[in-house]
Amino acid sequence: MIATGTAPARLGPRLRHLLELCPEEYPVADVGSGHGRLALELARRRPGAEVYATEARPGPARELRRLLGPSSPVLVLEGPGLEPLQGLGCRGAVIAGMGGHTIREILQASPALALGLDWLCLQPMQDWEPLWSWVTGSGWWDPQGTSCRERSRIYRTLLLRPR
Ligand SMILES: C[S@@+](CC[C@H](N)C(=O)[O-])C[C@H]1O[C@@H](n2cnc3c(N)ncnc32)[C@H](O)[C@@H]1O
């Protein structure tokens, strides 16, 4: 398990930067949450607010539930991209730790859900430029780009607000 009680989850500089960029507008979802550390910190930041962590497939979703533990405030959902968020009234979502093309495909696959959010935080592991070009070319959002360093690597992060 990553954390119990009030002990903080371990966030490196990349995830800490992402957390600081996320507006405090809940409910929120961490899409492709993986280890669940960011989702846990999002929940810790606003006790009682709904925080969802998603995984596309049963195996990773099971592992995420195991890592978070039975008393976690984070609700784990299973399904691809933004689809598990249907009907939940999320105001924001984070999509991080995947390639820029995968993030674009997730947004393109669920335009109504993507545009129904008040904010999106995107942090691709690679292919930042094509994601940036697509986002700016779509005209759907006002993007704000930032970056951080973890070890020797620079990570770019985008905060999107619908126009
Ligand atoms: C490298 S991990 C990133 C974990 C965490 N978000 C981070 O930034 O550290 C990428 C995760 O995204 C999940 N994933 C990949 N494609 C996905 C999709 N279309 N929908 C939901 N999850 C997806 C993978 O199963 C994996 O757990």
Tab-separated table of N, CA and C and ligand atoms in Angstrom:
chain	number	residue	atom	x	y	z
A	1	MET	N	0.841	-1.204	0.000
A	1	MET	CA	0.000	0.000	0.000
A	1	MET	C	0.878	1.257	0.000
A	2	ILE	N	0.410	2.328	-0.653
A	2	ILE	CA	1.239	3.524	-0.719
A	2	ILE	C	1.206	4.332	0.557
A	3	ALA	N	0.056	4.444	1.168
A	3	ALA	CA	-0.029	5.299	2.344
A	3	ALA	C	-1.251	4.907	3.163
A	4	THR	N	-1.173	5.152	4.441
A	4	THR	CA	-2.338	4.905	5.294
A	4	THR	C	-2.579	6.160	6.125
A	5	GLY	N	-3.762	6.271	6.685
A	5	GLY	CA	-4.074	7.387	7.581
A	5	GLY	C	-3.759	8.718	6.938
A	6	THR	N	-3.007	9.528	7.646
A	6	THR	CA	-2.713	10.873	7.145
A	6	THR	C	-1.283	10.990	6.625
A	7	ALA	N	-0.553	9.885	6.564
A	7	ALA	CA	0.827	9.945	6.064
A	7	ALA	C	0.826	10.361	4.612
A	8	PRO	N	1.700	11.294	4.215
A	8	PRO	CA	1.698	11.748	2.818
A	8	PRO	C	2.202	10.672	1.859
A	9	ALA	N	1.623	10.632	0.691
A	9	ALA	CA	2.137	9.756	-0.360
A	9	ALA	C	3.466	10.346	-0.831
A	10	ARG	N	4.326	9.521	-1.402
A	10	ARG	CA	5.612	10.034	-1.866
A	10	ARG	C	5.455	10.581	-3.278
A	11	LEU	N	5.674	11.878	-3.430
A	11	LEU	CA	5.618	12.488	-4.756
A	11	LEU	C	6.995	13.041	-5.086
A	12	GLY	N	7.502	12.694	-6.260
A	12	GLY	CA	8.730	13.291	-6.744
A	12	GLY	C	8.421	14.653	-7.344
A	13	PRO	N	9.457	15.354	-7.837
A	13	PRO	CA	9.247	16.708	-8.386
A	13	PRO	C	8.218	16.747	-9.522
A	14	ARG	N	8.190	15.732	-10.372
A	14	ARG	CA	7.256	15.738	-11.513
A	14	ARG	C	5.811	15.735	-11.025
A	15	LEU	N	5.481	14.815	-10.115
A	15	LEU	CA	4.096	14.716	-9.644
A	15	LEU	C	3.739	15.871	-8.710
A	16	ARG	N	4.726	16.376	-7.969
A	16	ARG	CA	4.455	17.528	-7.103
A	16	ARG	C	4.088	18.748	-7.949
A	17	HIS	N	4.831	18.927	-9.043
A	17	HIS	CA	4.545	20.038	-9.957
A	17	HIS	C	3.121	19.904	-10.520
A	18	LEU	N	2.780	18.690	-10.894
A	18	LEU	CA	1.444	18.421	-11.449
A	18	LEU	C	0.371	18.749	-10.405
A	19	LEU	N	0.578	18.294	-9.181
A	19	LEU	CA	-0.391	18.550	-8.100
A	19	LEU	C	-0.581	20.054	-7.889
A	20	GLU	N	0.520	20.787	-7.901
A	20	GLU	CA	0.432	22.231	-7.657
A	20	GLU	C	-0.312	22.950	-8.788
A	21	LEU	N	-0.247	22.370	-9.972
A	21	LEU	CA	-0.912	22.998	-11.117
A	21	LEU	C	-2.417	22.696	-11.158
A	22	CYS	N	-2.833	21.633	-10.480
A	22	CYS	CA	-4.255	21.238	-10.540
A	22	CYS	C	-5.101	22.234	-9.761
A	23	PRO	N	-6.089	22.858	-10.410
A	23	PRO	CA	-6.978	23.767	-9.688
A	23	PRO	C	-7.718	23.011	-8.580
A	24	GLU	N	-8.051	23.722	-7.519
A	24	GLU	CA	-8.770	23.076	-6.410
A	24	GLU	C	-10.260	23.110	-6.702
A	25	GLU	N	-10.615	22.527	-7.829
A	25	GLU	CA	-12.014	22.474	-8.270
A	25	GLU	C	-12.361	21.008	-8.432
A	26	TYR	N	-13.165	20.512	-7.517
A	26	TYR	CA	-13.493	19.097	-7.452
A	26	TYR	C	-14.950	18.896	-7.862
A	27	PRO	N	-15.370	17.663	-8.166
A	27	PRO	CA	-14.687	16.385	-8.216
A	27	PRO	C	-13.613	16.345	-9.311
A	28	VAL	N	-12.639	15.478	-9.094
A	28	VAL	CA	-11.524	15.383	-10.014
A	28	VAL	C	-11.185	13.917	-10.258
A	29	ALA	N	-10.607	13.657	-11.448
A	29	ALA	CA	-10.211	12.287	-11.787
A	29	ALA	C	-8.770	12.271	-12.255
A	30	ASP	N	-8.054	11.248	-11.828
A	30	ASP	CA	-6.697	10.996	-12.308
A	30	ASP	C	-6.806	9.821	-13.282
A	31	VAL	N	-6.720	10.125	-14.560
A	31	VAL	CA	-6.960	9.126	-15.617
A	31	VAL	C	-5.653	8.386	-15.929
A	32	GLY	N	-5.676	7.064	-15.837
A	32	GLY	CA	-4.440	6.281	-15.982
A	32	GLY	C	-3.570	6.519	-14.757
A	33	SER	N	-4.163	6.286	-13.600
A	33	SER	CA	-3.549	6.693	-12.328
A	33	SER	C	-2.321	5.860	-11.965
A	34	GLY	N	-2.231	4.637	-12.459
A	34	GLY	CA	-1.043	3.789	-12.227
A	34	GLY	C	-0.896	3.427	-10.763
A	35	HIS	N	0.074	4.033	-10.096
A	35	HIS	CA	0.363	3.794	-8.676
A	35	HIS	C	-0.603	4.529	-7.750
A	36	GLY	N	-1.329	5.530	-8.275
A	36	GLY	CA	-2.360	6.213	-7.487
A	36	GLY	C	-1.861	7.305	-6.551
A	37	ARG	N	-0.573	7.636	-6.603
A	37	ARG	CA	-0.044	8.602	-5.621
A	37	ARG	C	-0.614	10.004	-5.809
A	38	LEU	N	-0.748	10.419	-7.057
A	38	LEU	CA	-1.291	11.755	-7.300
A	38	LEU	C	-2.745	11.830	-6.832
A	39	ALA	N	-3.526	10.783	-7.170
A	39	ALA	CA	-4.940	10.760	-6.763
A	39	ALA	C	-5.052	10.844	-5.250
A	40	LEU	N	-4.182	10.141	-4.562
A	40	LEU	CA	-4.225	10.155	-3.101
A	40	LEU	C	-3.926	11.553	-2.554
A	41	GLU	N	-2.970	12.227	-3.159
A	41	GLU	CA	-2.654	13.594	-2.701
A	41	GLU	C	-3.781	14.561	-3.035
A	42	LEU	N	-4.425	14.352	-4.188
A	42	LEU	CA	-5.581	15.192	-4.532
A	42	LEU	C	-6.684	15.015	-3.486
A	43	ALA	N	-6.869	13.787	-3.035
A	43	ALA	CA	-7.898	13.509	-2.012
A	43	ALA	C	-7.490	14.097	-0.672
A	44	ARG	N	-6.222	13.997	-0.340
A	44	ARG	CA	-5.740	14.517	0.941
A	44	ARG	C	-5.865	16.045	1.015
A	45	ARG	N	-5.720	16.679	-0.154
A	45	ARG	CA	-5.775	18.136	-0.218
A	45	ARG	C	-7.178	18.667	0.088
A	46	ARG	N	-8.185	17.899	-0.214
A	46	ARG	CA	-9.582	18.339	-0.003
A	46	ARG	C	-10.380	17.177	0.591
A	47	PRO	N	-10.244	16.954	1.919
A	47	PRO	CA	-10.951	15.827	2.541
A	47	PRO	C	-12.452	15.903	2.275
A	48	GLY	N	-13.018	14.789	1.911
A	48	GLY	CA	-14.460	14.718	1.664
A	48	GLY	C	-14.847	14.942	0.217
A	49	ALA	N	-13.952	15.539	-0.581
A	49	ALA	CA	-14.269	15.763	-2.000
A	49	ALA	C	-14.093	14.455	-2.771
A	50	GLU	N	-14.850	14.335	-3.860
A	50	GLU	CA	-14.740	13.107	-4.652
A	50	GLU	C	-13.491	13.134	-5.534
A	51	VAL	N	-12.707	12.090	-5.414
A	51	VAL	CA	-11.514	11.917	-6.247
A	51	VAL	C	-11.573	10.510	-6.837
A	52	TYR	N	-11.471	10.454	-8.158
A	52	TYR	CA	-11.511	9.178	-8.868
A	52	TYR	C	-10.137	8.887	-9.456
A	53	ALA	N	-9.795	7.619	-9.492
A	53	ALA	CA	-8.562	7.181	-10.145
A	53	ALA	C	-8.960	6.090	-11.126
A	54	THR	N	-8.564	6.238	-12.388
A	54	THR	CA	-9.012	5.273	-13.387
A	54	THR	C	-7.842	4.473	-13.958
A	55	GLU	N	-8.192	3.305	-14.424
A	55	GLU	CA	-7.274	2.464	-15.206
A	55	GLU	C	-8.090	1.820	-16.321
A	56	ALA	N	-7.456	1.614	-17.468
A	56	ALA	CA	-8.193	1.135	-18.638
A	56	ALA	C	-8.572	-0.345	-18.523
A	57	ARG	N	-7.736	-1.121	-17.860
A	57	ARG	CA	-7.932	-2.577	-17.901
A	57	ARG	C	-8.026	-3.172	-16.486
A	58	PRO	N	-8.612	-4.398	-16.402
A	58	PRO	CA	-8.857	-4.991	-15.082
A	58	PRO	C	-7.586	-5.210	-14.254
A	59	GLY	N	-6.507	-5.700	-14.882
A	59	GLY	CA	-5.277	-5.991	-14.116
A	59	GLY	C	-4.724	-4.752	-13.426
A	60	PRO	N	-4.443	-3.676	-14.192
A	60	PRO	CA	-3.953	-2.447	-13.560
A	60	PRO	C	-4.945	-1.844	-12.559
A	61	ALA	N	-6.251	-1.980	-12.832
A	61	ALA	CA	-7.248	-1.434	-11.892
A	61	ALA	C	-7.190	-2.208	-10.570
A	62	ARG	N	-7.016	-3.534	-10.664
A	62	ARG	CA	-6.913	-4.367	-9.455
A	62	ARG	C	-5.671	-3.961	-8.646
A	63	GLU	N	-4.555	-3.778	-9.358
A	63	GLU	CA	-3.312	-3.397	-8.697
A	63	GLU	C	-3.440	-2.012	-8.040
A	64	LEU	N	-4.122	-1.110	-8.728
A	64	LEU	CA	-4.347	0.238	-8.177
A	64	LEU	C	-5.170	0.153	-6.887
A	65	ARG	N	-6.214	-0.680	-6.892
A	65	ARG	CA	-7.034	-0.861	-5.665
A	65	ARG	C	-6.177	-1.422	-4.542
A	66	ARG	N	-5.306	-2.356	-4.892
A	66	ARG	CA	-4.442	-2.965	-3.870
A	66	ARG	C	-3.487	-1.915	-3.296
A	67	LEU	N	-2.895	-1.110	-4.184
A	67	LEU	CA	-1.940	-0.093	-3.731
A	67	LEU	C	-2.607	0.954	-2.846
A	68	LEU	N	-3.811	1.343	-3.204
A	68	LEU	CA	-4.504	2.375	-2.430
A	68	LEU	C	-5.011	1.830	-1.102
A	69	GLY	N	-5.360	0.558	-1.096
A	69	GLY	CA	-5.816	-0.047	0.150
A	69	GLY	C	-7.302	0.110	0.362
A	70	PRO	N	-7.869	-0.681	1.265
A	70	PRO	CA	-9.335	-0.741	1.429
A	70	PRO	C	-9.945	0.529	2.021
A	71	SER	N	-9.195	1.313	2.766
A	71	SER	CA	-9.809	2.492	3.406
A	71	SER	C	-9.459	3.784	2.667
A	72	SER	N	-9.016	3.651	1.414
A	72	SER	CA	-8.620	4.836	0.654
A	72	SER	C	-9.813	5.735	0.355
A	73	PRO	N	-9.610	7.070	0.412
A	73	PRO	CA	-10.680	7.988	0.013
A	73	PRO	C	-10.844	8.065	-1.507
A	74	VAL	N	-9.936	7.461	-2.251
A	74	VAL	CA	-9.963	7.524	-3.730
A	74	VAL	C	-10.826	6.386	-4.269
A	75	LEU	N	-11.711	6.718	-5.202
A	75	LEU	CA	-12.582	5.713	-5.815
A	75	LEU	C	-11.958	5.250	-7.129
A	76	VAL	N	-11.717	3.963	-7.249
A	76	VAL	CA	-11.082	3.426	-8.458
A	76	VAL	C	-12.158	3.022	-9.470
A	77	LEU	N	-11.955	3.470	-10.723
A	77	LEU	CA	-12.877	3.160	-11.815
A	77	LEU	C	-12.104	2.464	-12.921
A	78	GLU	N	-12.804	1.629	-13.665
A	78	GLU	CA	-12.142	0.887	-14.744
A	78	GLU	C	-12.771	1.235	-16.088
A	79	GLY	N	-11.930	1.515	-17.076
A	79	GLY	CA	-12.419	1.816	-18.414
A	79	GLY	C	-11.443	2.727	-19.123
A	80	PRO	N	-11.543	2.796	-20.457
A	80	PRO	CA	-10.566	3.562	-21.229
A	80	PRO	C	-10.772	5.074	-21.142
A	81	GLY	N	-9.673	5.782	-21.025
A	81	GLY	CA	-9.690	7.235	-21.131
A	81	GLY	C	-10.684	7.908	-20.203
A	82	LEU	N	-11.461	8.829	-20.776
A	82	LEU	CA	-12.422	9.604	-19.981
A	82	LEU	C	-13.756	8.878	-19.791
A	83	GLU	N	-13.930	7.751	-20.471
A	83	GLU	CA	-15.243	7.093	-20.485
A	83	GLU	C	-15.791	6.747	-19.093
A	84	PRO	N	-14.947	6.295	-18.139
A	84	PRO	CA	-15.514	5.976	-16.813
A	84	PRO	C	-16.076	7.187	-16.077
A	85	LEU	N	-15.795	8.390	-16.572
A	85	LEU	CA	-16.240	9.603	-15.862
A	85	LEU	C	-17.665	10.020	-16.239
A	86	GLN	N	-18.233	9.284	-17.200
A	86	GLN	CA	-19.590	9.589	-17.669
A	86	GLN	C	-20.565	9.713	-16.496
A	87	GLY	N	-21.237	10.847	-16.405
A	87	GLY	CA	-22.293	11.014	-15.405
A	87	GLY	C	-21.818	11.303	-13.989
A	88	LEU	N	-20.527	11.471	-13.770
A	88	LEU	CA	-20.021	11.672	-12.402
A	88	LEU	C	-19.902	13.150	-12.019
A	89	GLY	N	-20.034	14.028	-12.990
A	89	GLY	CA	-19.966	15.461	-12.680
A	89	GLY	C	-18.571	15.950	-12.335
A	90	CYS	N	-17.548	15.299	-12.893
A	90	CYS	CA	-16.177	15.760	-12.619
A	90	CYS	C	-15.982	17.160	-13.176
A	91	ARG	N	-15.272	17.985	-12.418
A	91	ARG	CA	-14.919	19.325	-12.916
A	91	ARG	C	-13.540	19.324	-13.546
A	92	GLY	N	-12.670	18.426	-13.083
A	92	GLY	CA	-11.309	18.417	-13.617
A	92	GLY	C	-10.777	17.014	-13.792
A	93	ALA	N	-9.751	16.898	-14.645
A	93	ALA	CA	-9.097	15.604	-14.840
A	93	ALA	C	-7.622	15.813	-15.135
A	94	VAL	N	-6.841	14.850	-14.675
A	94	VAL	CA	-5.403	14.812	-14.941
A	94	VAL	C	-5.143	13.615	-15.838
A	95	ILE	N	-4.343	13.825	-16.885
A	95	ILE	CA	-3.886	12.688	-17.704
A	95	ILE	C	-2.374	12.836	-17.807
A	96	ALA	N	-1.660	11.943	-17.148
A	96	ALA	CA	-0.204	12.079	-17.068
A	96	ALA	C	0.461	10.712	-17.193
A	97	GLY	N	1.710	10.763	-17.629
A	97	GLY	CA	2.507	9.540	-17.635
A	97	GLY	C	2.320	8.683	-18.864
A	98	MET	N	1.617	9.202	-19.882
A	98	MET	CA	1.472	8.487	-21.167
A	98	MET	C	2.106	9.347	-22.246
A	99	GLY	N	2.169	8.804	-23.451
A	99	GLY	CA	2.688	9.587	-24.563
A	99	GLY	C	1.682	10.641	-25.010
A	100	GLY	N	2.187	11.667	-25.678
A	100	GLY	CA	1.321	12.742	-26.162
A	100	GLY	C	0.272	12.256	-27.150
A	101	HIS	N	0.619	11.258	-27.960
A	101	HIS	CA	-0.361	10.755	-28.938
A	101	HIS	C	-1.503	10.021	-28.224
A	102	THR	N	-1.156	9.275	-27.192
A	102	THR	CA	-2.197	8.558	-26.425
A	102	THR	C	-3.118	9.563	-25.744
A	103	ILE	N	-2.550	10.618	-25.179
A	103	ILE	CA	-3.380	11.636	-24.509
A	103	ILE	C	-4.321	12.287	-25.531
A	104	ARG	N	-3.782	12.599	-26.705
A	104	ARG	CA	-4.636	13.191	-27.753
A	104	ARG	C	-5.771	12.230	-28.120
A	105	GLU	N	-5.445	10.949	-28.291
A	105	GLU	CA	-6.475	9.960	-28.652
A	105	GLU	C	-7.561	9.879	-27.580
A	106	ILE	N	-7.149	9.965	-26.320
A	106	ILE	CA	-8.126	9.916	-25.218
A	106	ILE	C	-9.084	11.109	-25.322
A	107	LEU	N	-8.551	12.287	-25.589
A	107	LEU	CA	-9.398	13.483	-25.685
A	107	LEU	C	-10.295	13.418	-26.922
A	108	GLN	N	-9.716	12.947	-28.023
A	108	GLN	CA	-10.498	12.866	-29.271
A	108	GLN	C	-11.617	11.819	-29.172
A	109	ALA	N	-11.371	10.777	-28.361
A	109	ALA	CA	-12.354	9.692	-28.268
A	109	ALA	C	-13.594	10.107	-27.480
A	110	SER	N	-13.474	11.127	-26.639
A	110	SER	CA	-14.590	11.534	-25.763
A	110	SER	C	-14.704	13.054	-25.745
A	111	PRO	N	-15.007	13.667	-26.902
A	111	PRO	CA	-15.009	15.140	-26.934
A	111	PRO	C	-16.015	15.773	-25.991
A	112	ALA	N	-17.186	15.165	-25.834
A	112	ALA	CA	-18.195	15.779	-24.954
A	112	ALA	C	-17.714	15.763	-23.502
A	113	LEU	N	-17.109	14.662	-23.097
A	113	LEU	CA	-16.595	14.589	-21.719
A	113	LEU	C	-15.430	15.555	-21.540
A	114	ALA	N	-14.540	15.588	-22.530
A	114	ALA	CA	-13.365	16.460	-22.419
A	114	ALA	C	-13.789	17.924	-22.324
A	115	LEU	N	-14.751	18.312	-23.155
A	115	LEU	CA	-15.163	19.721	-23.177
A	115	LEU	C	-16.137	20.062	-22.058
A	116	GLY	N	-16.644	19.030	-21.381
A	116	GLY	CA	-17.520	19.262	-20.230
A	116	GLY	C	-16.743	19.552	-18.956
A	117	LEU	N	-15.436	19.397	-19.001
A	117	LEU	CA	-14.609	19.635	-17.807
A	117	LEU	C	-14.221	21.107	-17.713
A	118	ASP	N	-14.088	21.615	-16.500
A	118	ASP	CA	-13.636	22.998	-16.307
A	118	ASP	C	-12.131	23.111	-16.471
A	119	TRP	N	-11.426	22.007	-16.264
A	119	TRP	CA	-9.970	22.043	-16.453
A	119	TRP	C	-9.429	20.644	-16.717
A	120	LEU	N	-8.306	20.629	-17.393
A	120	LEU	CA	-7.563	19.392	-17.681
A	120	LEU	C	-6.082	19.674	-17.470
A	121	CYS	N	-5.409	18.776	-16.784
A	121	CYS	CA	-3.952	18.881	-16.637
A	121	CYS	C	-3.323	17.724	-17.391
A	122	LEU	N	-2.487	18.036	-18.358
A	122	LEU	CA	-1.872	16.997	-19.201
A	122	LEU	C	-0.359	17.029	-19.020
A	123	GLN	N	0.218	15.864	-18.823
A	123	GLN	CA	1.677	15.810	-18.678
A	123	GLN	C	2.191	14.569	-19.420
A	124	PRO	N	2.502	14.737	-20.719
A	124	PRO	CA	2.988	13.583	-21.495
A	124	PRO	C	4.429	13.228	-21.136
A	125	MET	N	4.743	11.955	-21.236
A	125	MET	CA	6.124	11.504	-20.993
A	125	MET	C	7.000	11.769	-22.210
A	126	GLN	N	6.380	11.764	-23.388
A	126	GLN	CA	7.087	12.102	-24.616
A	126	GLN	C	6.050	12.648	-25.612
A	127	ASP	N	6.524	13.085	-26.779
A	127	ASP	CA	5.641	13.631	-27.830
A	127	ASP	C	4.812	14.815	-27.329
A	128	TRP	N	5.505	15.710	-26.645
A	128	TRP	CA	4.859	16.941	-26.168
A	128	TRP	C	4.454	17.839	-27.339
A	129	GLU	N	5.346	17.977	-28.331
A	129	GLU	CA	5.092	18.937	-29.424
A	129	GLU	C	3.828	18.612	-30.203
A	130	PRO	N	3.641	17.334	-30.654
A	130	PRO	CA	2.392	17.064	-31.386
A	130	PRO	C	1.148	17.275	-30.528
A	131	LEU	N	1.255	17.006	-29.233
A	131	LEU	CA	0.086	17.239	-28.365
A	131	LEU	C	-0.210	18.738	-28.289
A	132	TRP	N	0.844	19.526	-28.106
A	132	TRP	CA	0.692	20.988	-28.045
A	132	TRP	C	0.082	21.518	-29.341
A	133	SER	N	0.591	21.025	-30.490
A	133	SER	CA	0.071	21.486	-31.793
A	133	SER	C	-1.406	21.135	-31.928
A	134	TRP	N	-1.765	19.935	-31.517
A	134	TRP	CA	-3.167	19.527	-31.656
A	134	TRP	C	-4.067	20.366	-30.748
A	135	VAL	N	-3.629	20.553	-29.499
A	135	VAL	CA	-4.430	21.324	-28.540
A	135	VAL	C	-4.629	22.748	-29.039
A	136	THR	N	-3.546	23.399	-29.473
A	136	THR	CA	-3.678	24.794	-29.913
A	136	THR	C	-4.468	24.863	-31.224
A	137	GLY	N	-4.263	23.860	-32.098
A	137	GLY	CA	-4.983	23.841	-33.382
A	137	GLY	C	-6.468	23.592	-33.213
A	138	SER	N	-6.860	22.859	-32.182
A	138	SER	CA	-8.278	22.523	-31.994
A	138	SER	C	-9.095	23.780	-31.678
A	139	GLY	N	-8.467	24.737	-31.008
A	139	GLY	CA	-9.191	25.951	-30.614
A	139	GLY	C	-10.192	25.715	-29.505
A	140	TRP	N	-10.166	24.528	-28.890
A	140	TRP	CA	-11.168	24.196	-27.861
A	140	TRP	C	-10.817	24.783	-26.503
A	141	TRP	N	-9.523	24.949	-26.258
A	141	TRP	CA	-9.090	25.347	-24.910
A	141	TRP	C	-8.146	26.549	-24.952
A	142	ASP	N	-8.043	27.204	-23.793
A	142	ASP	CA	-6.948	28.150	-23.536
A	142	ASP	C	-5.866	27.367	-22.812
A	143	PRO	N	-4.729	27.119	-23.453
A	143	PRO	CA	-3.696	26.321	-22.797
A	143	PRO	C	-2.661	27.173	-22.074
A	144	GLN	N	-2.211	26.650	-20.946
A	144	GLN	CA	-1.128	27.305	-20.200
A	144	GLN	C	-0.054	26.234	-19.995
A	145	GLY	N	1.141	26.483	-20.536
A	145	GLY	CA	2.210	25.473	-20.464
A	145	GLY	C	3.224	25.804	-19.383
A	146	THR	N	3.658	24.788	-18.656
A	146	THR	CA	4.718	24.961	-17.651
A	146	THR	C	5.674	23.766	-17.787
A	147	SER	N	6.757	23.806	-17.035
A	147	SER	CA	7.670	22.663	-17.075
A	147	SER	C	8.336	22.482	-15.717
A	148	CYS	N	8.863	21.283	-15.519
A	148	CYS	CA	9.611	20.997	-14.290
A	148	CYS	C	10.724	20.009	-14.637
A	149	ARG	N	11.647	19.864	-13.698
A	149	ARG	CA	12.765	18.938	-13.928
A	149	ARG	C	12.733	17.854	-12.855
A	150	GLU	N	12.902	16.626	-13.304
A	150	GLU	CA	13.102	15.525	-12.359
A	150	GLU	C	14.351	14.791	-12.801
A	151	ARG	N	15.325	14.715	-11.940
A	151	ARG	CA	16.665	14.257	-12.298
A	151	ARG	C	17.125	15.091	-13.489
A	152	SER	N	17.520	14.463	-14.591
A	152	SER	CA	18.043	15.286	-15.688
A	152	SER	C	16.973	15.564	-16.745
A	153	ARG	N	15.727	15.182	-16.448
A	153	ARG	CA	14.710	15.262	-17.488
A	153	ARG	C	13.738	16.415	-17.259
A	154	ILE	N	13.363	17.050	-18.361
A	154	ILE	CA	12.375	18.133	-18.299
A	154	ILE	C	11.006	17.547	-18.668
A	155	TYR	N	10.018	17.853	-17.862
A	155	TYR	CA	8.641	17.427	-18.142
A	155	TYR	C	7.796	18.663	-18.392
A	156	ARG	N	7.041	18.616	-19.467
A	156	ARG	CA	6.155	19.737	-19.787
A	156	ARG	C	4.735	19.387	-19.357
A	157	THR	N	4.051	20.390	-18.859
A	157	THR	CA	2.689	20.180	-18.361
A	157	THR	C	1.790	21.261	-18.935
A	158	LEU	N	0.582	20.858	-19.245
A	158	LEU	CA	-0.392	21.782	-19.829
A	158	LEU	C	-1.612	21.873	-18.935
A	159	LEU	N	-2.026	23.071	-18.602
A	159	LEU	CA	-3.324	23.259	-17.947
A	159	LEU	C	-4.272	23.822	-19.001
A	160	LEU	N	-5.350	23.119	-19.252
A	160	LEU	CA	-6.336	23.549	-20.261
A	160	LEU	C	-7.619	24.006	-19.590
A	161	ARG	N	-8.117	25.128	-20.048
A	161	ARG	CA	-9.461	25.607	-19.652
A	161	ARG	C	-10.254	25.782	-20.939
A	162	PRO	N	-11.526	25.342	-20.962
A	162	PRO	CA	-12.293	25.526	-22.199
A	162	PRO	C	-12.459	27.008	-22.527
A	163	ARG	N	-12.447	27.318	-23.804
A	163	ARG	CA	-12.624	28.712	-24.247
A	163	ARG	C	-14.044	29.176	-23.988
B	1	LIG	C1	3.238	5.205	-16.678
B	1	LIG	S1	1.667	5.098	-15.898
B	1	LIG	C2	1.469	6.742	-15.278
B	1	LIG	C3	0.926	6.753	-13.887
B	1	LIG	C4	0.681	8.155	-13.368
B	1	LIG	N1	-0.418	8.792	-14.086
B	1	LIG	C5	1.911	9.026	-13.465
B	1	LIG	O1	1.904	10.014	-14.209
B	1	LIG	O2	2.910	8.722	-12.782
B	1	LIG	C6	0.502	5.124	-17.263
B	1	LIG	C7	-0.825	4.478	-16.857
B	1	LIG	O3	-1.819	4.806	-17.809
B	1	LIG	C8	-2.652	3.675	-18.000
B	1	LIG	N2	-3.306	3.863	-19.301
B	1	LIG	C9	-2.735	3.793	-20.544
B	1	LIG	N3	-3.655	4.071	-21.497
B	1	LIG	C10	-4.813	4.335	-20.835
B	1	LIG	C11	-6.132	4.693	-21.260
B	1	LIG	N4	-6.448	4.833	-22.558
B	1	LIG	N5	-7.077	4.897	-20.304
B	1	LIG	C12	-6.786	4.765	-18.982
B	1	LIG	N6	-5.556	4.420	-18.531
B	1	LIG	C13	-4.596	4.209	-19.448
B	1	LIG	C14	-1.680	2.504	-17.908
B	1	LIG	O4	-2.349	1.313	-17.547
B	1	LIG	C15	-0.722	2.973	-16.796
B	1	LIG	O5	-1.115	2.541	-15.521
